[in-house]
Each structure stands twice: as structure tokens, then as C-alpha cells.
Amino acid sequence: MEVKVVNLLDFDAEALTDWFVQQGEKPFRAKQVLRWVHRFGATDFEEMTDVAKSLRAKLATTACIAPPVPVRDSVSSDGTRKWLLDVGNANAVETVFIPETNRGTLCISSQAGCALDCAFCSTGKQGFNRNLSAAEIIGQLWLANRMLGANGDGERVISNVVMMGMGEPLANFDNVVSALKLMLDDNAYGLSRRRVTVSTSGIVPAMDRLRDACPTALAVSLHASNDALRDRLVPINQKYPLRELMAACQRYLVKAPRDFITFEYVMLDGVNDSDAHARELVSLVRDVPCKFNLIPFNPFPSSGFDRSPAPRIKRFAEILIDAGIVTTTRKTRGDDVDAACGQLAGQVQDKTRRTAARIIPIQGA
């Protein structure tokens, strides 16, 4: 009988413990192997010196450590680094590392393509191909650590992770949560919940599930100040309008590691950037402790949108700040290698018609 080879990157601590028990092994073996795989980035079971030789031999025939395969590695003039990763069947996803003076942030993808079709997002224009597995999600962090020279001695190259790459994380709920648990596990990556951020376009039932299953910092892709405009820019709003979204944000804060929600807001010239829009936002979020991150639009071919001028962005921010809302304007990073916010597209195949994309079943919805 052929032995099934499993990818250990697919297992969080609980799943790995269950798998070892099913193999007739002691549960504590999971903790040992988890540390070797994720903290030390082992690729060969013979490296796992505190694991019994008999188990190492068994693992060599029943398991593997297989992250996505990098097919392109691009470095921007500002130091931002982008990897294009092959995930099979002519699909690829992108992962971006953003180095800063006091931290290193990794932006991770959760889907090949995206079904939500936000009007200003390059990824959404590619259509939806499939959800990434837990191994393909956490494998981006595993691979980036190796490529950046992390050695498991406690010094972090990657201090922050943001689920803001290709795809809607909460539309791939189970696999994303499994990966999040590994990011937070002290025997794996040991990141603080405050340093792991999940971004969502506003899938309300899944926001509630995340709050209960694995609360991390939360960013909401808002991009509009009223339902009519958001229906056009972020079509999921037609299912979960702003009133429901704001209520979900309030519920999430009950268990969130941070005491505020981050609202992401892309600045589109003449579309959502007027003084009136800013004042509408002040009213919209009055009951939600929050901060705003204004994102100058990063153009891509045939987007149909332009970036708001810098003076307009500054004026928009001033209105929010004057209302007592912490507001920052994101510095564009990596745009010369198409690694800036909203530019990630990868080499993916559009296997969906646009009308069909919006009715793809969403995990957790």
C-alpha cells in the first residue's frame, strides 16, 4: 500500500499533535518537530537532532516540508522585496517584505486571485482561481525567513505580518486561521497578536468567527463613506452594508489585542476624496475606536482611476485629525516592482466570469 506523504507546513500545533498520535507517536513529538520546522526552518529531518532516529526515518517516508516555490525575486530601489511564488496549475501569488528602521513587515497572500472584485484593485481584476492551503500561506513566512537569513536564534528579521496580499483572507477562513495560529505559537514564530494584522473587505460573519477563534489586529478595507459609493468600489458591501460592518467592528473590539480598528482608505481622485466624504467618515465611525490609514492610489493599466493629489490627501487627513481620529498616510513602497498596495496581481489565470466571481461560496459567511 502506498504511504501518503503529508506536508508538515499544513499543520498547526493541534493538527500536528493529532497526526503524530494517529501515527502511534507521543504527543510531545509535535512540539519538537514544530520548532524545527518553523523556528529553525529545517528542510531535512536529519537536522532534528533531539528527535529519535527511528522517528526521523519514519518522517522521511511519510512527511515533507514543502513551501511554495519562488520563481521570481525582485528588489525595489527602496529595499522592498517581492517574491512571485508558484502554487501550481499556472497559478502564482506574491509576497512582499517591507524593511523599516525598527521593524520588518511581511505582506502575505491568502488566495490565488480574488473573488471580491474591488474596483481599484489589480488582484481583483485577475478573477478568482482558488484558496491557498495552510501550507501555502504559512509557507510564505517560512520561505521569507530563510531568504532573509533568519536563523532561529531569537533575533527577528520579520517582526510584523499583515494578511494584506492577494485575496480576501476571511474568504479562506480555516486555512488562514491555521496559519495565524502558527504565527502566534511560541514554538513556531512567536509573534504577538498585536503584530499580526488581518485585513478584510468586510465579511461580517467571518469577522465574528475570527474574533472568537483567533483574534489578531484587524484592518478593514473601507474606501468609501456611504453605502452607494461603497457598493460600487467594494461590491461585498451590497451583502454586508456599512451599518452591519460598523457593528461587527464594535463586536470585534471586545476580544481584539488592540483597542482600535484600522480603516484602510484608498484615495481616488474625484471619487472618494472630497471634504464631504471626510466629514461623512467622521460621522460613520463615531462609535468605533479607530485609526485611518490613507493610501494614495497606486495605478495599474486600465484601472480607470487616478491618485488624489497630495494637497487633497493632506486636506482630507486634516479633517479626520481635527475630529480627533488618528490618521496616517501610507508611504508608497515598492511601486517600481509592482509591490505597492493594490498592485499585487501575480501570474494568475482568470477562470471565472466577473458575474460568477461574486457568488463563489465564502468560508465562514
PDB file of N, CA and C in Angstrom, residues 3-8 19 23 45 55 57-64:
ATOM      1  N   VAL A   3       2.196   4.794   0.835  1.00  0.00           N
ATOM      2  CA  VAL A   3       2.134   5.655   2.008  1.00  0.00           C
ATOM      3  C   VAL A   3       1.857   7.087   1.567  1.00  0.00           C
ATOM      4  N   LYS A   4       0.867   7.724   2.183  1.00  0.00           N
ATOM      5  CA  LYS A   4       0.553   9.110   1.873  1.00  0.00           C
ATOM      6  C   LYS A   4       1.577  10.026   2.537  1.00  0.00           C
ATOM      7  N   VAL A   5       2.189  10.887   1.739  1.00  0.00           N
ATOM      8  CA  VAL A   5       3.161  11.846   2.256  1.00  0.00           C
ATOM      9  C   VAL A   5       2.442  13.157   2.536  1.00  0.00           C
ATOM     10  N   VAL A   6       2.517  13.627   3.774  1.00  0.00           N
ATOM     11  CA  VAL A   6       1.845  14.864   4.159  1.00  0.00           C
ATOM     12  C   VAL A   6       2.858  16.003   4.248  1.00  0.00           C
ATOM     13  N   ASN A   7       2.393  17.205   3.966  1.00  0.00           N
ATOM     14  CA  ASN A   7       3.222  18.398   4.083  1.00  0.00           C
ATOM     15  C   ASN A   7       3.065  18.944   5.491  1.00  0.00           C
ATOM     16  N   LEU A   8       4.114  18.923   6.286  1.00  0.00           N
ATOM     17  CA  LEU A   8       4.018  19.354   7.685  1.00  0.00           C
ATOM     18  C   LEU A   8       3.676  20.838   7.816  1.00  0.00           C
ATOM     19  N   TRP A  19      -1.918  14.327  14.324  1.00  0.00           N
ATOM     20  CA  TRP A  19      -1.305  13.483  13.292  1.00  0.00           C
ATOM     21  C   TRP A  19      -0.277  12.537  13.908  1.00  0.00           C
ATOM     22  N   GLN A  23      -0.181   8.391  14.143  1.00  0.00           N
ATOM     23  CA  GLN A  23       0.960   7.598  13.696  1.00  0.00           C
ATOM     24  C   GLN A  23       1.529   6.713  14.805  1.00  0.00           C
ATOM     25  N   PHE A  45      14.862  16.101   7.773  1.00  0.00           N
ATOM     26  CA  PHE A  45      14.529  15.533   9.087  1.00  0.00           C
ATOM     27  C   PHE A  45      15.778  15.127   9.861  1.00  0.00           C
ATOM     28  N   LEU A  55      12.132   7.856  14.470  1.00  0.00           N
ATOM     29  CA  LEU A  55      11.071   8.753  14.027  1.00  0.00           C
ATOM     30  C   LEU A  55      11.532   9.584  12.841  1.00  0.00           C
ATOM     31  N   ALA A  57      13.561   8.666  10.553  1.00  0.00           N
ATOM     32  CA  ALA A  57      13.480   7.767   9.396  1.00  0.00           C
ATOM     33  C   ALA A  57      12.033   7.602   8.940  1.00  0.00           C
ATOM     34  N   LYS A  58      11.130   7.506   9.897  1.00  0.00           N
ATOM     35  CA  LYS A  58       9.711   7.360   9.571  1.00  0.00           C
ATOM     36  C   LYS A  58       9.184   8.614   8.877  1.00  0.00           C
ATOM     37  N   LEU A  59       9.570   9.776   9.385  1.00  0.00           N
ATOM     38  CA  LEU A  59       9.126  11.033   8.789  1.00  0.00           C
ATOM     39  C   LEU A  59       9.629  11.180   7.355  1.00  0.00           C
ATOM     40  N   ALA A  60      10.806  10.668   7.092  1.00  0.00           N
ATOM     41  CA  ALA A  60      11.376  10.773   5.754  1.00  0.00           C
ATOM     42  C   ALA A  60      10.538  10.063   4.700  1.00  0.00           C
ATOM     43  N   THR A  61       9.719   9.107   5.127  1.00  0.00           N
ATOM     44  CA  THR A  61       8.878   8.366   4.184  1.00  0.00           C
ATOM     45  C   THR A  61       7.408   8.757   4.249  1.00  0.00           C
ATOM     46  N   THR A  62       7.022   9.500   5.302  1.00  0.00           N
ATOM     47  CA  THR A  62       5.595   9.829   5.473  1.00  0.00           C
ATOM     48  C   THR A  62       5.298  11.317   5.401  1.00  0.00           C
ATOM     49  N   ALA A  63       6.336  12.150   5.437  1.00  0.00           N
ATOM     50  CA  ALA A  63       6.107  13.592   5.523  1.00  0.00           C
ATOM     51  C   ALA A  63       7.135  14.352   4.693  1.00  0.00           C
ATOM     52  N   CYS A  64       6.817  15.616   4.447  1.00  0.00           N
ATOM     53  CA  CYS A  64       7.751  16.506   3.754  1.00  0.00           C
ATOM     54  C   CYS A  64       7.562  17.919   4.291  1.00  0.00           C
TER      55      CYS A  64
END
